[in-house]
Short mmCIF file of C-alpha atoms and ligand atoms in Angstrom, two decimals:
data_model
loop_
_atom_site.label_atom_id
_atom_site.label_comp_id
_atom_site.label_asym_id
_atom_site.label_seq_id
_atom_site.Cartn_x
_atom_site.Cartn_y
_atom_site.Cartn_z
CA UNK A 9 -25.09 -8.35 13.94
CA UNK A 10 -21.75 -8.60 16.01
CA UNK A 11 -18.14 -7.51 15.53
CA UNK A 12 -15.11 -8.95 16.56
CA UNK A 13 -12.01 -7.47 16.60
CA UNK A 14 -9.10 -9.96 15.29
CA UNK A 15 -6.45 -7.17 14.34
CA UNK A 16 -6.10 -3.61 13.99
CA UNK A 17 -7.01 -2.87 17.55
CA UNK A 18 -5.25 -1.09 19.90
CA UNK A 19 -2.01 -1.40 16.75
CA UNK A 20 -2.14 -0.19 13.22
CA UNK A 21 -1.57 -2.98 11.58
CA UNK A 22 -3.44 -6.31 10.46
CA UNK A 23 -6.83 -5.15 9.78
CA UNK A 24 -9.32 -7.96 10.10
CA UNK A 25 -13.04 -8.14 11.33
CA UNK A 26 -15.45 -10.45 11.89
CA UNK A 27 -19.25 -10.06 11.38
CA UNK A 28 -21.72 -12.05 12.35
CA UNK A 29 -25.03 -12.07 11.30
CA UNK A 30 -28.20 -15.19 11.97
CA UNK A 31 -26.95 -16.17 7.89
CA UNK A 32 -23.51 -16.31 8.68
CA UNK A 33 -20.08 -14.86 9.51
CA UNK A 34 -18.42 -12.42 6.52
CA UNK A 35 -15.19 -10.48 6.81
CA UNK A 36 -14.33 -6.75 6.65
CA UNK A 37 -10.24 -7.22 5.23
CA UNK A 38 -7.71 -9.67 6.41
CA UNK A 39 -4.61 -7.99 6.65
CA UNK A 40 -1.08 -8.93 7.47
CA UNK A 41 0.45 -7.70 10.94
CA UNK A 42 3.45 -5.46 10.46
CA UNK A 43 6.62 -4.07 12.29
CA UNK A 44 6.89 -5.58 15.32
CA UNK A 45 3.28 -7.15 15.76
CA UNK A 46 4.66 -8.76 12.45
CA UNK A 47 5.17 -13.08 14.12
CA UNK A 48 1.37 -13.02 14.43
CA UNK A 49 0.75 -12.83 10.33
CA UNK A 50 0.85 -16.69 10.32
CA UNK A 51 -1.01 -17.94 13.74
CA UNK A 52 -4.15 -20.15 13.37
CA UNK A 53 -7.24 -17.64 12.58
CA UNK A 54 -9.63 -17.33 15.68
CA UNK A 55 -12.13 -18.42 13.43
CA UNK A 56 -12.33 -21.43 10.43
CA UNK A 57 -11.70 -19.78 7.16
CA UNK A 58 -14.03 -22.32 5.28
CA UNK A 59 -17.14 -20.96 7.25
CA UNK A 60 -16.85 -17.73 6.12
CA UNK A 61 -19.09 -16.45 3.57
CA UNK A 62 -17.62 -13.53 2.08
CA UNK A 63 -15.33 -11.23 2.07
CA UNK A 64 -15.38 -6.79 1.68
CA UNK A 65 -11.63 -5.68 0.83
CA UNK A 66 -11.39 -2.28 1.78
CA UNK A 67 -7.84 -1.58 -0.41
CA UNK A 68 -5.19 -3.09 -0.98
CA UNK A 69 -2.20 -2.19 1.14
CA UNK A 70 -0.81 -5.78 2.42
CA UNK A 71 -2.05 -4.58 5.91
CA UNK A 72 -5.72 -4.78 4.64
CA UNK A 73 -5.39 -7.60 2.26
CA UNK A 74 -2.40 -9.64 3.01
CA UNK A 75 -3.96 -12.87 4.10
CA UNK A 76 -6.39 -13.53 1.74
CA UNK A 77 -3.95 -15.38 0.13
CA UNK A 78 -3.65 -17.66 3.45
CA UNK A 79 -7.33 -17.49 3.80
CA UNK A 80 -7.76 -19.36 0.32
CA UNK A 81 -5.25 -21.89 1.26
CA UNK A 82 -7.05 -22.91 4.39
CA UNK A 83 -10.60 -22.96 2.67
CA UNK A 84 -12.12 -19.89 2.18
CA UNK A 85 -13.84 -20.01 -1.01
CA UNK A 86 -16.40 -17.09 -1.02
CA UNK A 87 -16.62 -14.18 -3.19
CA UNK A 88 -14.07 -11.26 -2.31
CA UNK A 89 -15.71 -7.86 -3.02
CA UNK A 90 -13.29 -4.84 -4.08
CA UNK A 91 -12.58 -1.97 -6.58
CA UNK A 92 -10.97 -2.94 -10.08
CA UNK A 93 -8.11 -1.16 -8.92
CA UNK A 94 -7.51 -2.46 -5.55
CA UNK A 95 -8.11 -6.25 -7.39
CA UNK A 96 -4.96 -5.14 -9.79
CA UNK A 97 -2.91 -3.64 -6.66
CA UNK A 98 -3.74 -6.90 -4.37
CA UNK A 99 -2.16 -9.51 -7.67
CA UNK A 100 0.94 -7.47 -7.78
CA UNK A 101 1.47 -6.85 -3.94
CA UNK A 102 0.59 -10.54 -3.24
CA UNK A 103 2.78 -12.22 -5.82
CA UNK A 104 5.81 -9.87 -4.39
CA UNK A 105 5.43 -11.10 -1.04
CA UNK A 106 5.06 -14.85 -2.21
CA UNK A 107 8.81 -13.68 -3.91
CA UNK A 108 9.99 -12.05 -0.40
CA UNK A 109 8.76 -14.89 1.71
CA UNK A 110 10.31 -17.82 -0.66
CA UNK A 111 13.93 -15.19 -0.77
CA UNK A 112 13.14 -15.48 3.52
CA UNK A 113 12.69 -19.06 3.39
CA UNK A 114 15.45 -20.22 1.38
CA UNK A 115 18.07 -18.06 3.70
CA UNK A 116 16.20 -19.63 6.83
CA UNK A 117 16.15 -23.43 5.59
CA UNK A 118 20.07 -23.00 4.70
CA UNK A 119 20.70 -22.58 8.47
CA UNK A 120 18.44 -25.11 9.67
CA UNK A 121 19.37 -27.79 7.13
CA UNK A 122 23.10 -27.07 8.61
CA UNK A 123 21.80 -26.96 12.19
CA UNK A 124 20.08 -30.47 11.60
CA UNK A 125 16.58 -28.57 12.05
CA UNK A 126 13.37 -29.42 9.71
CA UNK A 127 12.64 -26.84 6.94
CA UNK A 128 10.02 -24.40 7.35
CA UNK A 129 7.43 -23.07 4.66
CA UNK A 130 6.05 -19.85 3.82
CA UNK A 131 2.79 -18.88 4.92
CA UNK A 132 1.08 -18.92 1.09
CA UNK A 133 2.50 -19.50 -2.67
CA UNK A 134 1.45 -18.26 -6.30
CA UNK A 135 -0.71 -20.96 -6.16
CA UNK A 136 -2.72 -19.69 -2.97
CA UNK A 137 -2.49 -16.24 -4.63
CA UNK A 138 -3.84 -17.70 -7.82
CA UNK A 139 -6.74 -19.31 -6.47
CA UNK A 140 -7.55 -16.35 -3.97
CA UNK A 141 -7.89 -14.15 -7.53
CA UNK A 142 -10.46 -16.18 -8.50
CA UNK A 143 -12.97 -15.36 -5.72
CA UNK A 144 -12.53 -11.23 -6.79
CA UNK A 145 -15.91 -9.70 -7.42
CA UNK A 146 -15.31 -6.39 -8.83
CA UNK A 147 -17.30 -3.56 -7.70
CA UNK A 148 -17.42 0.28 -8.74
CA UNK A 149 -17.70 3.02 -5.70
CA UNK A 150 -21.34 4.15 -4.95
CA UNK A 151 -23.33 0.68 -6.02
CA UNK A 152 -25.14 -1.32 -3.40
CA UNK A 153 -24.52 -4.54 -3.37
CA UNK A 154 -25.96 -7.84 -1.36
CA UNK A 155 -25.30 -10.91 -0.11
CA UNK A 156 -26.92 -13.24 2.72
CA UNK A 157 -29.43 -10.24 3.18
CA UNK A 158 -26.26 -7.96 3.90
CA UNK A 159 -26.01 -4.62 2.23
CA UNK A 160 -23.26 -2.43 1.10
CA UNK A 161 -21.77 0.16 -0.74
CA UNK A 162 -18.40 1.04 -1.33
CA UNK A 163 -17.20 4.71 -0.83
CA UNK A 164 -13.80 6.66 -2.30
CA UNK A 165 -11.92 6.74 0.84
CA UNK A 166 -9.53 9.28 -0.72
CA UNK A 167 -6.32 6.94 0.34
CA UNK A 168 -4.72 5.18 -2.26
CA UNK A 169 -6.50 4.57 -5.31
CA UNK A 170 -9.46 1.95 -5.00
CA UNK A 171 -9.48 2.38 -1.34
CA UNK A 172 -13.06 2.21 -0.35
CA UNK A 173 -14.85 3.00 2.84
CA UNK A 174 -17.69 1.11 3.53
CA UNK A 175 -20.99 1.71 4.62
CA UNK A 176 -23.07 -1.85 6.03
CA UNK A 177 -26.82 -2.58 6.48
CA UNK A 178 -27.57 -6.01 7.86
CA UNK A 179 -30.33 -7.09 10.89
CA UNK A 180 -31.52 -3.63 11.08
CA UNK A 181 -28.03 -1.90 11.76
CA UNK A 182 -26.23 0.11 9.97
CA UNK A 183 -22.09 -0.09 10.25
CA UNK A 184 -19.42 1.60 8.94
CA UNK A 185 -16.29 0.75 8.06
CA UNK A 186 -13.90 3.76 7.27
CA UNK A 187 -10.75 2.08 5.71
CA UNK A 188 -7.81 4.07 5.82
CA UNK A 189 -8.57 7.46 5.34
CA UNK A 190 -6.58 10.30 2.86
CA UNK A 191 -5.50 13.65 4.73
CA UNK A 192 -8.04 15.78 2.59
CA UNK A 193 -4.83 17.03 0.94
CA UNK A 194 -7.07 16.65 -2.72
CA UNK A 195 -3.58 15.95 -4.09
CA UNK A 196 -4.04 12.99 -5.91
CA UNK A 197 -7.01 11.46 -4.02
CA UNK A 198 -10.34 13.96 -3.04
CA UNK A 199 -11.32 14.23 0.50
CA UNK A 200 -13.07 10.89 2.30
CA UNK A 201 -16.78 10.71 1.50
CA UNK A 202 -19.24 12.58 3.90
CA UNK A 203 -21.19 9.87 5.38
CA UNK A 204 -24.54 10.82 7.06
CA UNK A 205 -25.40 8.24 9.61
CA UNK A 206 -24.39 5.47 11.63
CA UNK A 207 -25.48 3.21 14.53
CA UNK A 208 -21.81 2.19 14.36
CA UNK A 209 -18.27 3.31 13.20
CA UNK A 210 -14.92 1.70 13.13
CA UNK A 211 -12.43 3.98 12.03
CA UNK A 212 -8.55 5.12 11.34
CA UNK A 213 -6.87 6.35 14.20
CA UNK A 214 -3.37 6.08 13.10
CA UNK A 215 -2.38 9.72 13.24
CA UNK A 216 -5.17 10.57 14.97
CA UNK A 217 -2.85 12.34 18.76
CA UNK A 218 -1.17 14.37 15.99
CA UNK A 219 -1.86 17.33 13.67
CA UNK A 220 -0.28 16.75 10.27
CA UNK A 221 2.19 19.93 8.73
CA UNK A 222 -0.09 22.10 5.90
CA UNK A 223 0.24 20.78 2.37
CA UNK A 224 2.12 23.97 1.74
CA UNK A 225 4.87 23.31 4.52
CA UNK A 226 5.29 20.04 3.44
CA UNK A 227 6.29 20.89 0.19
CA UNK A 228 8.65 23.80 1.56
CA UNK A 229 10.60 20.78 3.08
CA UNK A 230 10.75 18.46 0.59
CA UNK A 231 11.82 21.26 -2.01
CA UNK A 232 14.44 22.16 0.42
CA UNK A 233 15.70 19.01 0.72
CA UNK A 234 16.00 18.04 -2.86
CA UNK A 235 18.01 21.71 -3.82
CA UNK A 236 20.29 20.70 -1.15
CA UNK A 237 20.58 17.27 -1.92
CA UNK A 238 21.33 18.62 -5.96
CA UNK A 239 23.62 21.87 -4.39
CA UNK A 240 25.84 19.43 -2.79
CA UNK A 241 26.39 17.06 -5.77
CA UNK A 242 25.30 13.60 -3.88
CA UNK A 243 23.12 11.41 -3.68
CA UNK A 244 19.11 11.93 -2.56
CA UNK A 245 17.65 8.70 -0.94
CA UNK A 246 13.47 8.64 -0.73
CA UNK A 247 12.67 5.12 0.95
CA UNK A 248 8.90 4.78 -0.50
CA UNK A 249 6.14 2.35 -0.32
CA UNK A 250 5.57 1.54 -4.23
CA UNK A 251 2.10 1.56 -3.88
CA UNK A 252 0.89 5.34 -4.16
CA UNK A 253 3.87 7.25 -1.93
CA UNK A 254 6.00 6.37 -4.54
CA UNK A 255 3.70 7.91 -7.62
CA UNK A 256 3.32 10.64 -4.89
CA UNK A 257 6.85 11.59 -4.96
CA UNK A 258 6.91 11.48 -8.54
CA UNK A 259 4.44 14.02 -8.77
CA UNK A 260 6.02 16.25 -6.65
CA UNK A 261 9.03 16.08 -8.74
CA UNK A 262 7.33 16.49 -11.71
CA UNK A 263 5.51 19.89 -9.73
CA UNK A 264 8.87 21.31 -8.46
CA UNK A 265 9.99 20.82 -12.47
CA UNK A 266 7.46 22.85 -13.41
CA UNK A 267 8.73 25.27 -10.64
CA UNK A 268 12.37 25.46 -11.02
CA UNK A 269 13.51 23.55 -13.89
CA UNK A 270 16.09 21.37 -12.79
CA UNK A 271 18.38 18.60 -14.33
CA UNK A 272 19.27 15.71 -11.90
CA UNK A 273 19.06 12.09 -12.84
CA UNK A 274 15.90 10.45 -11.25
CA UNK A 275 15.74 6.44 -10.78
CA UNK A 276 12.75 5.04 -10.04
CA UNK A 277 14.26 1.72 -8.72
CA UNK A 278 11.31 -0.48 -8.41
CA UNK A 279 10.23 -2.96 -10.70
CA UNK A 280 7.06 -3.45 -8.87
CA UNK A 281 6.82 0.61 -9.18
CA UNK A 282 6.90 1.12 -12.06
CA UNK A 283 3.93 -1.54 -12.75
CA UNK A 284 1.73 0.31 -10.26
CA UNK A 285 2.59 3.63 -11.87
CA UNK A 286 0.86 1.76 -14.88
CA UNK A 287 -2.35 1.01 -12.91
CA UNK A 288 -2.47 4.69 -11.69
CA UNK A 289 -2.36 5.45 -15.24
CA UNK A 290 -5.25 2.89 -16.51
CA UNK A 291 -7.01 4.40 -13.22
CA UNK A 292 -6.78 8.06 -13.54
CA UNK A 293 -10.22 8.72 -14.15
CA UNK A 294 -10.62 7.57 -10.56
CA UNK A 295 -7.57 10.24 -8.96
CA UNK A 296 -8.98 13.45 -7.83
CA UNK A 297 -7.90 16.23 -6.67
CA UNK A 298 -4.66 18.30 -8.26
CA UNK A 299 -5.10 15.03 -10.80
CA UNK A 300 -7.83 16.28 -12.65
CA UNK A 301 -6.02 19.16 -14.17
CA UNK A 302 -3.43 16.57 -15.64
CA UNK A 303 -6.19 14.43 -16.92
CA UNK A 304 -8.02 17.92 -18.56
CA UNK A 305 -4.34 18.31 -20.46
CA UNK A 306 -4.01 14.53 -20.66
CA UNK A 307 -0.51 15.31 -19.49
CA UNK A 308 1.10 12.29 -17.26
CA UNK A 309 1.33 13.37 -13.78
CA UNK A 310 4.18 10.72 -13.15
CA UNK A 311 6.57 11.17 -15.75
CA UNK A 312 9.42 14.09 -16.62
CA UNK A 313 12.85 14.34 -18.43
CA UNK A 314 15.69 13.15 -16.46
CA UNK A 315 13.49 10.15 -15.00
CA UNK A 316 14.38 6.35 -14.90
CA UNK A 317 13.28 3.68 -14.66
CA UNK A 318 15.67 0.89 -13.04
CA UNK A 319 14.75 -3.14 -13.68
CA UNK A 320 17.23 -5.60 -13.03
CA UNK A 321 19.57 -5.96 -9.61
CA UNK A 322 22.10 -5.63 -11.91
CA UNK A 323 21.30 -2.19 -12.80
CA UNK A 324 20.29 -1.15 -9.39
CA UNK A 325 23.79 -1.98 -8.11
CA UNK A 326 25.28 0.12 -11.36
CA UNK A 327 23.66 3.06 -9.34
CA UNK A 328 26.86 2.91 -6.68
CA UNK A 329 28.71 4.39 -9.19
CA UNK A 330 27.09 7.27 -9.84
CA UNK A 331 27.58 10.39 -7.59
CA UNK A 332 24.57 12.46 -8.88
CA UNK A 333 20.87 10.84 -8.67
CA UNK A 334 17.64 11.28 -6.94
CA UNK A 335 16.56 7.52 -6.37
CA UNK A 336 13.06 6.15 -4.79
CA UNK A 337 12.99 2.56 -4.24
CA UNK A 338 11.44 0.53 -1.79
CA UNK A 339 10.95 -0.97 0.87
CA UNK A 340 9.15 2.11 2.22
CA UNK A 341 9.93 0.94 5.70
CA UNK A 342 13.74 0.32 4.76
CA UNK A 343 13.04 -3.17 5.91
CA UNK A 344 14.04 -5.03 2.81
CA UNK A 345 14.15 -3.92 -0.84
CA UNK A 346 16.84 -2.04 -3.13
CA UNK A 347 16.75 0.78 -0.62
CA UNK A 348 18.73 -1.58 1.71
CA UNK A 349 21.88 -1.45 -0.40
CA UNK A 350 21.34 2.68 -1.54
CA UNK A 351 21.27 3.18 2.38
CA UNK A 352 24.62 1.33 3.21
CA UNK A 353 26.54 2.60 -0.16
CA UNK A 354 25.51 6.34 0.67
CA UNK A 355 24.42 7.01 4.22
CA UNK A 356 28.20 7.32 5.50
CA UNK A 357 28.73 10.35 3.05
CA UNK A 358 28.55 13.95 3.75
CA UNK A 359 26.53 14.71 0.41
CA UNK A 360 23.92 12.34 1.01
CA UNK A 361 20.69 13.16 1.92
CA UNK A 362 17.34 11.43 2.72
CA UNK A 363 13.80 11.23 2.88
CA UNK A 364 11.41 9.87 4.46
CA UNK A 365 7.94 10.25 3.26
CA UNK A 366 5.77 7.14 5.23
CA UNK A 367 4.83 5.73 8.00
CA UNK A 368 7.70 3.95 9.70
CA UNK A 369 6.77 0.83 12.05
CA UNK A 370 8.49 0.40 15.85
ZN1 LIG B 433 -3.69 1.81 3.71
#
């Protein structure tokens, strides 16, 4: 068996690997590239889609799974193998980026059709996401599964939900893959699975030349933040990735509630948010950690008085208005997304506060 490195290497983003076996070549994720590494998302794959055989998703952040999509469109047509959840995560992530790219490509093909240039095309459309859909295989952690005489199990990786690492058996080796990893905070997610033996391991380095701040010390800040943000009377801006951070930080809210019961309007101003906040839901069985005492008092670990739950641009814009409010809204990056406009109608006043609660990309 060999392993080839196409992304992910030596950068965080655009997870994809190759492996080879005397059956045939399968993939371990095919992620987008991010930040600045972000032009190579659409070069020519060093490889022909159509030739490969299958596909193991480890979740479904768009840096694992983004071009699957793109895959499909250039001829991949095996099965791709992923949780239930991470299945549900990839439709809604994928279809939001077909909407981003086509926003993109519309403001770039304005210019060029002034400038006399020809009009360019996004990388995939709801058709490529469509028909990449179809080649989900669903899979539950802890069953082996097999194809082409290759052997695998998915793990709870203890990231976001569905995230899976995975553990390989093919030609007499035995590979694993360790996905992103969670920080063993057992928040919302357990602690990454214990996995006995390897002859090989790829794994997360992302934060890996830095110690993380204690659970404990983490909250301390982000309490402290919010009572000043709520002493002061403005505005408290949490740029979030939807997926996870953002039912992360709704948690939290709904902990320091529970703490020191406080009244402060809460937007939620993601669309795309709140549907993932659904899947969470339909998924709880599979959170962990502080989760399972919620799911003992079948309480709802996202929701609390005071919280809303914004849909149209219309109403997002309404939010100017308003002095007092907590709002989350994406993108988690500040690279796009509602959070753009919060940012410019807010960041120039004393009162105004923010948070930052993800990874940021150079
Ligand atoms: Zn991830």
């Amino acid at each position: 068996m060999q392993v080839t490195f196409w992304g992910a290497a030596r950068e965080v983003t655009g997870s994809c690997y190759l492996l080879t076996t005397g059956k045939g070549a399968f993939l371990v994720d095919c992620g987008m590239f991010q930040g600045k590494a972000e032009e190579k998302t659409g070069q020519p794959f060093s490889f022909s889609p159509a030739d490969i055989r299958f596909l193991l998703l480890t979740h479904a952040h768009l840096d694992h799974s983004g071009r699957i999509p793109l895959l499909f469109k250039q001829g991949f047509r095996g099965k791709v193998y992923a949780t239930a959840p991470t299945i549900e995560l990839c439709e809604i992530l994928w279809l939001d980026t077909v909407k981003l790219m086509q926003e993109e490509i519309e403001r770039v093909n304005r210019k060029n059709i002034r400038a006399g240039r020809p009009e360019v095309h996004p990388l995939f459309t709801e058709e490529d996401v469509t028909g990449a859909m179809g080649l989900f295989e669903p899979v539950a952690y802890d069953e082996l599964c097999m194809q082409d005489g290759v052997e695998f199990v998915f793990r709870d990786a203890a990231h976001i939900l569905g995230a899976a690492t995975l553990e390989i058996w093919a030609e007499g080796a035995k590979v694993v893959f360790s996905g992103d990893l969670g920080p063993f905070s057992n928040v919302m997610e357990g602690s990454p699975p214990i996995i006995e033996e390897a002859d090989f391991v790829v794994i997360e380095s992302t934060y890996g030349d830095r110690r993380h701040r204690t659970l404990a010390e983490t909250r301390q800040e982000f309490e402290e933040v919010v009572q000043e943000a709520m002493a002061g009377g403005g505005k408290l801006l949490i740029p979030s990735f939807v997926v996870d951070r953002a039912q992360r930080v709704l948690y939290e809210l709904v902990l320091l509630k529970d703490k020191v019961p406080f009244s402060y309007p809460v937007f939620f101003d993601s669309p795309m948010g709140a549907r993932v906040t659904d899947i969470y839901l339909k998924y709880r069985h599979l959170l962990a950690g502080e989760m399972q005492r919620f799911n003992l008092d079948n309480r709802n670990p996202f929701a609390f008085s005071d919280l809303h739950y914004v849909v149209t641009p219309a109403e997002s814009k309404a939010l100017n208005e308003i002095e007092k409010a907590i709002i989350i809204a994406g993108s988690g990056m500040c690279s796009g997304g509602r959070i753009v406009h919060h940012l410019k109608h807010n960041l120039y006043k004393k009162s105004t506060r923010v948070i930052f609660v993800g990874f940021q990309a150079q």
